């Protein structure tokens, strides 16, 4: 299995609220996408985290906008006057990550009602597992679309890969849930732990890691992601919000 590939045909506009300056583009399949660029600040590793984390969330029953790969010819940004954007597009020639654009969605701030408790606990467990620090009230990285909650922006997760800390160290890395949007359900997390952990099989991890294109991942690193995630799965007492069961 691999992610579908589209080609960008038009650069529509930059999403300035995003730190990595993602842009909205149209694809040759007539779809509209949020493009996350391999040439942006954190480089392709942020896109690797987006795929592994996003596809894991999806397989565990949470809503994540569809992910595709997008071939970019920087010439499509020719009429974009901003030099920073021109530079970003030129640096990002080739494959980038396309996130299905959810038109009319808005950022989750709790004011339109909360998702059910079980969903909140599930999201908290998974964010702790992938060490996602980007789900605070300041920046929930949750969108509300058609009255449903959608998870976006997992580029800061799996941060062990920036310096390749050892699998043992990552496995035992505590997760600080204090700032998490769903920190109030932390005490529910131990109760769903065994069930969720059992859903994440080694095969499932292999499957989501296989979706990362060769362009963004070094030889042998797929096994390293797999090893780190399996180690963290086996050592949950160290990081589980709400304490070990
Ligand atoms: N699929 C989408 N559909 C609609 N809007 C989106 C989508 N993805 C992102 N956005 C909008 O663009 C913003 C920036 O996207 P995202 O958080 O993925 O980028 P980022 O550069 O990683 O941001 P951050 O500054 O949070 O690190 C989001 O907060 C949201 O408002
Ligand atoms: Mg964001």
mmCIF file of N, CA and C in Angstrom, residues 15 17-20 22-24 32-36 46-47 49-58 62-67 97-103 105-109 123 126-127 130-136 138-145 148-157 175 180-182:
data_model
loop_
_atom_site.group_PDB
_atom_site.id
_atom_site.type_symbol
_atom_site.label_atom_id
_atom_site.label_comp_id
_atom_site.label_asym_id
_atom_site.label_seq_id
_atom_site.Cartn_x
_atom_site.Cartn_y
_atom_site.Cartn_z
ATOM 1 N N UNK A 15 -1.237 29.563 4.225
ATOM 2 C CA UNK A 15 -1.967 29.522 5.504
ATOM 3 C C UNK A 15 -1.033 30.122 6.545
ATOM 4 N N UNK A 17 -1.358 31.188 9.488
ATOM 5 C CA UNK A 17 -1.416 30.824 10.903
ATOM 6 C C UNK A 17 -0.520 29.622 11.206
ATOM 7 N N UNK A 18 -0.110 28.892 10.197
ATOM 8 C CA UNK A 18 0.761 27.727 10.408
ATOM 9 C C UNK A 18 2.219 28.148 10.425
ATOM 10 N N UNK A 19 2.954 27.710 11.458
ATOM 11 C CA UNK A 19 4.355 28.084 11.604
ATOM 12 C C UNK A 19 5.204 27.630 10.432
ATOM 13 N N UNK A 20 4.832 26.536 9.786
ATOM 14 C CA UNK A 20 5.655 26.024 8.691
ATOM 15 C C UNK A 20 5.211 26.589 7.341
ATOM 16 N N UNK A 22 2.308 26.362 5.593
ATOM 17 C CA UNK A 22 1.668 25.478 4.613
ATOM 18 C C UNK A 22 0.862 26.311 3.618
ATOM 19 N N UNK A 23 0.587 25.739 2.456
ATOM 20 C CA UNK A 23 -0.169 26.487 1.448
ATOM 21 C C UNK A 23 -1.333 25.661 0.944
ATOM 22 N N UNK A 24 -2.363 26.348 0.492
ATOM 23 C CA UNK A 24 -3.479 25.640 -0.128
ATOM 24 C C UNK A 24 -3.174 25.533 -1.622
ATOM 25 N N UNK A 32 -8.629 19.933 -3.494
ATOM 26 C CA UNK A 32 -7.959 21.069 -2.846
ATOM 27 C C UNK A 32 -7.238 20.529 -1.617
ATOM 28 N N UNK A 33 -5.976 20.910 -1.459
ATOM 29 C CA UNK A 33 -5.133 20.339 -0.408
ATOM 30 C C UNK A 33 -4.389 21.408 0.362
ATOM 31 N N UNK A 34 -4.114 21.086 1.621
ATOM 32 C CA UNK A 34 -3.145 21.869 2.387
ATOM 33 C C UNK A 34 -1.808 21.186 2.133
ATOM 34 N N UNK A 35 -0.882 21.929 1.538
ATOM 35 C CA UNK A 35 0.408 21.337 1.225
ATOM 36 C C UNK A 35 1.388 21.639 2.349
ATOM 37 N N UNK A 36 2.007 20.579 2.867
ATOM 38 C CA UNK A 36 3.039 20.739 3.883
ATOM 39 C C UNK A 36 4.360 20.403 3.202
ATOM 40 N N UNK A 46 9.335 16.220 9.645
ATOM 41 C CA UNK A 46 8.003 16.622 10.100
ATOM 42 C C UNK A 46 6.939 15.900 9.266
ATOM 43 N N UNK A 47 7.222 15.697 7.997
ATOM 44 C CA UNK A 47 6.252 15.026 7.121
ATOM 45 C C UNK A 47 6.204 13.525 7.421
ATOM 46 N N UNK A 49 6.613 12.292 10.401
ATOM 47 C CA UNK A 49 5.780 12.212 11.608
ATOM 48 C C UNK A 49 4.304 12.390 11.262
ATOM 49 N N UNK A 50 4.017 13.301 10.331
ATOM 50 C CA UNK A 50 2.610 13.505 9.909
ATOM 51 C C UNK A 50 2.011 12.199 9.389
ATOM 52 N N UNK A 51 2.772 11.486 8.586
ATOM 53 C CA UNK A 51 2.242 10.255 7.982
ATOM 54 C C UNK A 51 2.105 9.154 9.026
ATOM 55 N N UNK A 52 3.171 8.897 9.777
ATOM 56 C CA UNK A 52 3.121 7.781 10.729
ATOM 57 C C UNK A 52 2.046 8.042 11.784
ATOM 58 N N UNK A 53 2.045 9.244 12.354
ATOM 59 C CA UNK A 53 1.077 9.542 13.420
ATOM 60 C C UNK A 53 -0.343 9.646 12.852
ATOM 61 N N UNK A 54 -0.487 10.385 11.755
ATOM 62 C CA UNK A 54 -1.823 10.596 11.187
ATOM 63 C C UNK A 54 -2.471 9.291 10.754
ATOM 64 N N UNK A 55 -1.701 8.435 10.109
ATOM 65 C CA UNK A 55 -2.271 7.167 9.631
ATOM 66 C C UNK A 55 -2.527 6.201 10.793
ATOM 67 N N UNK A 56 -1.753 6.342 11.860
ATOM 68 C CA UNK A 56 -2.019 5.535 13.053
ATOM 69 C C UNK A 56 -3.343 5.971 13.694
ATOM 70 N N UNK A 57 -3.520 7.273 13.868
ATOM 71 C CA UNK A 57 -4.796 7.782 14.399
ATOM 72 C C UNK A 57 -5.966 7.276 13.556
ATOM 73 N N UNK A 58 -5.800 7.373 12.251
ATOM 74 C CA UNK A 58 -6.893 6.968 11.354
ATOM 75 C C UNK A 58 -7.262 5.496 11.571
ATOM 76 N N UNK A 62 -9.963 7.359 14.551
ATOM 77 C CA UNK A 62 -10.152 8.807 14.683
ATOM 78 C C UNK A 62 -10.129 9.452 13.302
ATOM 79 N N UNK A 63 -10.707 10.651 13.233
ATOM 80 C CA UNK A 63 -10.799 11.298 11.927
ATOM 81 C C UNK A 63 -9.571 12.140 11.636
ATOM 82 N N UNK A 64 -8.939 11.825 10.502
ATOM 83 C CA UNK A 64 -7.777 12.575 10.026
ATOM 84 C C UNK A 64 -8.055 12.858 8.557
ATOM 85 N N UNK A 65 -7.900 14.124 8.097
ATOM 86 C CA UNK A 65 -8.134 14.372 6.668
ATOM 87 C C UNK A 65 -7.230 13.465 5.822
ATOM 88 N N UNK A 66 -7.725 13.038 4.685
ATOM 89 C CA UNK A 66 -6.957 12.113 3.850
ATOM 90 C C UNK A 66 -5.572 12.686 3.515
ATOM 91 N N UNK A 67 -4.571 11.837 3.570
ATOM 92 C CA UNK A 67 -3.202 12.247 3.233
ATOM 93 C C UNK A 67 -2.825 11.676 1.863
ATOM 94 N N UNK A 97 3.708 16.740 1.186
ATOM 95 C CA UNK A 97 2.552 16.065 1.777
ATOM 96 C C UNK A 97 1.287 16.887 1.532
ATOM 97 N N UNK A 98 0.278 16.254 0.973
ATOM 98 C CA UNK A 98 -0.999 16.933 0.717
ATOM 99 C C UNK A 98 -2.035 16.423 1.720
ATOM 100 N N UNK A 99 -2.623 17.353 2.446
ATOM 101 C CA UNK A 99 -3.661 17.021 3.429
ATOM 102 C C UNK A 99 -4.981 17.518 2.843
ATOM 103 N N UNK A 100 -5.953 16.651 2.778
ATOM 104 C CA UNK A 100 -7.236 17.054 2.194
ATOM 105 C C UNK A 100 -7.744 18.313 2.893
ATOM 106 N N UNK A 101 -8.059 19.355 2.151
ATOM 107 C CA UNK A 101 -8.509 20.624 2.716
ATOM 108 C C UNK A 101 -9.967 20.502 3.145
ATOM 109 N N UNK A 102 -10.254 20.882 4.376
ATOM 110 C CA UNK A 102 -11.622 20.808 4.891
ATOM 111 C C UNK A 102 -12.236 22.212 4.827
ATOM 112 N N UNK A 103 -12.992 22.521 3.767
ATOM 113 C CA UNK A 103 -13.482 23.888 3.598
ATOM 114 C C UNK A 103 -14.504 24.238 4.665
ATOM 115 N N UNK A 105 -13.999 24.549 7.785
ATOM 116 C CA UNK A 105 -13.713 24.014 9.120
ATOM 117 C C UNK A 105 -13.215 25.152 10.002
ATOM 118 N N UNK A 106 -13.315 24.959 11.315
ATOM 119 C CA UNK A 106 -12.732 25.961 12.215
ATOM 120 C C UNK A 106 -11.994 25.264 13.343
ATOM 121 N N UNK A 107 -11.088 25.999 13.958
ATOM 122 C CA UNK A 107 -10.255 25.412 15.001
ATOM 123 C C UNK A 107 -11.079 25.083 16.236
ATOM 124 N N UNK A 108 -10.861 23.899 16.783
ATOM 125 C CA UNK A 108 -11.592 23.454 17.976
ATOM 126 C C UNK A 108 -11.150 24.268 19.184
ATOM 127 N N UNK A 109 -12.126 24.860 19.885
ATOM 128 C CA UNK A 109 -11.778 25.562 21.125
ATOM 129 C C UNK A 109 -12.729 25.172 22.260
ATOM 130 N N UNK A 123 -7.688 10.067 22.287
ATOM 131 C CA UNK A 123 -6.763 11.037 21.685
ATOM 132 C C UNK A 123 -5.600 11.321 22.639
ATOM 133 N N UNK A 126 -3.166 8.385 22.646
ATOM 134 C CA UNK A 126 -2.370 8.320 21.408
ATOM 135 C C UNK A 126 -1.356 9.456 21.322
ATOM 136 N N UNK A 127 -1.744 10.658 21.747
ATOM 137 C CA UNK A 127 -0.777 11.758 21.746
ATOM 138 C C UNK A 127 0.394 11.453 22.682
ATOM 139 N N UNK A 130 2.725 8.846 20.918
ATOM 140 C CA UNK A 130 3.588 9.390 19.853
ATOM 141 C C UNK A 130 4.354 10.630 20.320
ATOM 142 N N UNK A 131 4.217 10.966 21.604
ATOM 143 C CA UNK A 131 4.906 12.127 22.182
ATOM 144 C C UNK A 131 4.568 13.407 21.417
ATOM 145 N N UNK A 132 3.276 13.633 21.236
ATOM 146 C CA UNK A 132 2.833 14.838 20.518
ATOM 147 C C UNK A 132 2.659 15.994 21.495
ATOM 148 N N UNK A 133 3.473 17.026 21.324
ATOM 149 C CA UNK A 133 3.424 18.172 22.241
ATOM 150 C C UNK A 133 2.505 19.276 21.712
ATOM 151 N N UNK A 134 1.910 19.031 20.552
ATOM 152 C CA UNK A 134 1.162 20.085 19.859
ATOM 153 C C UNK A 134 -0.350 19.896 19.933
ATOM 154 N N UNK A 135 -0.910 19.812 21.168
ATOM 155 C CA UNK A 135 -2.364 19.683 21.267
ATOM 156 C C UNK A 135 -2.847 20.455 22.497
ATOM 157 N N UNK A 136 -2.372 21.694 22.609
ATOM 158 C CA UNK A 136 -2.720 22.504 23.779
ATOM 159 C C UNK A 136 -3.875 23.440 23.430
ATOM 160 N N UNK A 138 -3.757 26.542 23.391
ATOM 161 C CA UNK A 138 -3.181 27.608 22.555
ATOM 162 C C UNK A 138 -3.266 27.235 21.083
ATOM 163 N N UNK A 139 -3.051 25.951 20.821
ATOM 164 C CA UNK A 139 -2.977 25.466 19.451
ATOM 165 C C UNK A 139 -3.446 24.017 19.490
ATOM 166 N N UNK A 140 -4.760 23.826 19.308
ATOM 167 C CA UNK A 140 -5.301 22.480 19.525
ATOM 168 C C UNK A 140 -4.974 21.527 18.381
ATOM 169 N N UNK A 141 -4.727 22.095 17.194
ATOM 170 C CA UNK A 141 -4.520 21.254 16.016
ATOM 171 C C UNK A 141 -5.650 20.233 15.859
ATOM 172 N N UNK A 142 -6.841 20.710 16.214
ATOM 173 C CA UNK A 142 -8.079 19.952 16.007
ATOM 174 C C UNK A 142 -9.004 20.860 15.220
ATOM 175 N N UNK A 143 -9.639 20.338 14.220
ATOM 176 C CA UNK A 143 -10.590 21.130 13.445
ATOM 177 C C UNK A 143 -11.980 20.550 13.638
ATOM 178 N N UNK A 144 -12.974 21.458 13.598
ATOM 179 C CA UNK A 144 -14.363 21.000 13.623
ATOM 180 C C UNK A 144 -14.895 21.197 12.211
ATOM 181 N N UNK A 145 -15.401 20.135 11.649
ATOM 182 C CA UNK A 145 -15.892 20.161 10.267
ATOM 183 C C UNK A 145 -17.109 19.258 10.184
ATOM 184 N N UNK A 148 -17.975 17.367 13.250
ATOM 185 C CA UNK A 148 -17.107 16.295 13.740
ATOM 186 C C UNK A 148 -15.720 16.848 13.997
ATOM 187 N N UNK A 149 -14.992 16.128 14.843
ATOM 188 C CA UNK A 149 -13.639 16.542 15.202
ATOM 189 C C UNK A 149 -12.615 15.866 14.287
ATOM 190 N N UNK A 150 -11.700 16.652 13.742
ATOM 191 C CA UNK A 150 -10.658 16.137 12.839
ATOM 192 C C UNK A 150 -9.285 16.489 13.403
ATOM 193 N N UNK A 151 -8.388 15.530 13.356
ATOM 194 C CA UNK A 151 -7.049 15.739 13.906
ATOM 195 C C UNK A 151 -6.075 16.131 12.787
ATOM 196 N N UNK A 152 -5.320 17.197 13.042
ATOM 197 C CA UNK A 152 -4.304 17.621 12.056
ATOM 198 C C UNK A 152 -2.968 17.905 12.757
ATOM 199 N N UNK A 153 -1.970 18.098 11.934
ATOM 200 C CA UNK A 153 -0.674 18.623 12.352
ATOM 201 C C UNK A 153 0.063 17.758 13.377
ATOM 202 N N UNK A 154 0.591 16.647 12.908
ATOM 203 C CA UNK A 154 1.357 15.757 13.781
ATOM 204 C C UNK A 154 2.851 15.849 13.511
ATOM 205 N N UNK A 155 3.254 16.952 12.883
ATOM 206 C CA UNK A 155 4.656 17.098 12.469
ATOM 207 C C UNK A 155 5.647 17.201 13.617
ATOM 208 N N UNK A 156 5.159 17.580 14.803
ATOM 209 C CA UNK A 156 6.094 17.724 15.939
ATOM 210 C C UNK A 156 6.181 16.441 16.770
ATOM 211 N N UNK A 157 5.379 15.439 16.417
ATOM 212 C CA UNK A 157 5.415 14.179 17.179
ATOM 213 C C UNK A 157 6.672 13.374 16.804
ATOM 214 N N UNK A 175 5.340 11.658 29.480
ATOM 215 C CA UNK A 175 4.532 12.591 28.682
ATOM 216 C C UNK A 175 3.863 13.557 29.641
ATOM 217 N N UNK A 180 -2.340 19.538 27.668
ATOM 218 C CA UNK A 180 -3.132 18.892 26.623
ATOM 219 C C UNK A 180 -4.597 19.324 26.704
ATOM 220 N N UNK A 181 -5.239 19.555 25.552
ATOM 221 C CA UNK A 181 -6.642 19.989 25.556
ATOM 222 C C UNK A 181 -7.542 19.033 26.326
ATOM 223 N N UNK A 182 -7.186 17.762 26.354
ATOM 224 C CA UNK A 182 -8.051 16.795 27.029
ATOM 225 C C UNK A 182 -7.431 16.268 28.332
#
